[in-house]
Coordinates of C-alpha atoms in Angstrom, one line a residue:
M1 CA -43.3 25.3 -20.4
A2 CA -39.5 25.8 -20.6
V3 CA -37.5 25.0 -17.5
T4 CA -34.8 27.5 -16.6
T5 CA -31.6 26.2 -15.0
Y6 CA -29.9 28.6 -12.6
I7 CA -26.2 28.7 -11.5
V8 CA -25.6 29.8 -7.9
D9 CA -22.2 31.1 -6.9
K10 CA -20.4 30.8 -3.5
D11 CA -22.2 34.0 -2.3
G12 CA -25.7 32.8 -3.3
N13 CA -25.9 35.0 -6.4
Q14 CA -27.7 33.3 -9.3
I15 CA -28.1 33.7 -13.0
D16 CA -29.7 31.8 -15.9
A17 CA -27.3 29.1 -16.9
S18 CA -28.0 29.6 -20.6
T19 CA -26.5 33.2 -20.5
A20 CA -23.5 32.4 -18.4
T21 CA -19.8 32.1 -19.3
V22 CA -18.8 29.0 -17.2
P23 CA -15.4 27.7 -16.3
A24 CA -14.2 24.7 -18.4
N25 CA -14.5 22.2 -15.5
R26 CA -16.4 21.9 -12.2
D27 CA -13.5 20.8 -10.0
F28 CA -13.9 23.9 -7.8
R29 CA -17.5 24.7 -8.4
G30 CA -17.8 25.6 -4.7
A31 CA -15.4 28.5 -5.4
W32 CA -17.3 30.0 -8.3
S33 CA -17.9 33.7 -8.2
L34 CA -20.4 35.6 -10.3
S35 CA -19.7 38.9 -12.0
G36 CA -22.5 39.8 -14.4
D37 CA -22.9 36.8 -16.6
V38 CA -19.3 35.6 -16.2
I39 CA -18.4 32.9 -13.6
S40 CA -14.8 32.8 -12.4
E41 CA -13.1 30.7 -9.8
D42 CA -12.1 32.3 -6.5
L43 CA -8.5 30.9 -5.9
T44 CA -8.6 31.4 -2.2
R45 CA -11.8 29.4 -1.8
A46 CA -10.5 26.8 -4.2
K47 CA -7.4 26.3 -2.1
E48 CA -9.7 25.6 0.9
I49 CA -11.7 23.1 -1.2
F50 CA -8.4 21.5 -2.3
K51 CA -7.2 21.2 1.4
D52 CA -10.5 19.6 2.4
K53 CA -10.1 17.0 -0.4
V54 CA -6.6 16.3 0.9
R55 CA -8.0 15.7 4.4
E56 CA -10.7 13.5 3.0
V57 CA -8.2 11.3 1.0
R58 CA -5.6 11.1 3.8
K59 CA -8.1 9.9 6.4
P60 CA -8.1 6.2 5.4
L61 CA -4.3 6.4 4.7
L62 CA -3.7 7.6 8.3
E63 CA -6.0 4.8 9.6
A64 CA -4.0 2.2 7.6
K65 CA -0.7 3.7 9.1
D66 CA -2.3 3.4 12.6
V67 CA -2.8 -0.3 12.0
E68 CA 0.8 -0.7 10.7
L69 CA 2.0 1.1 13.8
M70 CA 0.1 -1.1 16.2
K71 CA 1.4 -4.2 14.4
A72 CA 5.0 -2.9 14.6
L73 CA 4.6 -2.1 18.3
E74 CA 3.4 -5.6 19.0
T75 CA 6.5 -7.1 17.5
S76 CA 8.9 -4.4 18.8
A77 CA 9.8 -3.5 15.2
D78 CA 11.2 -0.1 14.2
T79 CA 8.3 2.4 13.8
S80 CA 10.3 5.4 12.6
A81 CA 9.3 5.0 8.9
I82 CA 5.6 4.7 9.9
A83 CA 5.9 7.8 12.2
T84 CA 7.5 9.8 9.3
A85 CA 4.8 8.7 6.9
K86 CA 2.0 9.7 9.3
Q87 CA 3.6 13.1 9.9
S88 CA 3.8 13.6 6.1
L89 CA 0.1 12.8 5.8
R90 CA -0.7 15.2 8.7
D91 CA 1.3 18.0 7.0
A92 CA -0.2 17.4 3.6
P93 CA -2.9 20.2 3.8
A94 CA -0.2 22.7 4.7
A95 CA 2.0 22.0 1.7
S96 CA 3.6 25.1 0.3
A97 CA 2.7 24.1 -3.2
I98 CA -1.0 24.7 -2.3
D99 CA -0.4 28.1 -0.7
N100 CA 1.9 29.2 -3.5
A101 CA -0.4 28.2 -6.3
S102 CA -1.2 31.3 -8.4
N103 CA -3.9 29.7 -10.6
M104 CA -6.1 26.7 -10.9
T105 CA -3.6 24.7 -13.0
A106 CA -0.9 25.2 -10.4
L107 CA -3.3 24.3 -7.6
K108 CA -4.3 21.0 -9.3
A109 CA -0.6 20.3 -9.8
A110 CA 0.0 20.7 -6.1
W111 CA -1.6 17.2 -5.5
D112 CA 1.1 15.0 -4.0
T113 CA 0.6 11.7 -5.9
N114 CA 3.5 10.0 -4.1
L115 CA 1.8 10.7 -0.7
L116 CA -1.9 10.7 -1.6
G117 CA -2.2 8.6 -4.7
D118 CA -4.0 9.5 -7.9
S119 CA -5.2 13.1 -8.1
P120 CA -9.0 13.7 -8.3
Y121 CA -8.1 16.7 -10.4
A122 CA -6.3 14.8 -13.2

């Protein structure tokens, strides 16, 4: 008995995977949209997935900055650089490069490696 694998898009539509034209990578699989037997990526949904990944990656970075801040406060050290870094992390999901991305390549390039480290989309 042959097993059929199905691909399900973001709206719950499904097709036989063997007949589908599938995007080259699965970075934004949650943004796939089905039209006949062609799967494309919904850029608007991909941007939301990208922002969620930014939030996931920045969480431990913010927690580390909180520790730095507490240590600086205990010694009465200057906290302005820490506060600036924390604000940059908070602002990361709202980066204009994300909103202005016009395709998947531009969206992947919107990852701020200086702030967030290595891109999961490299």
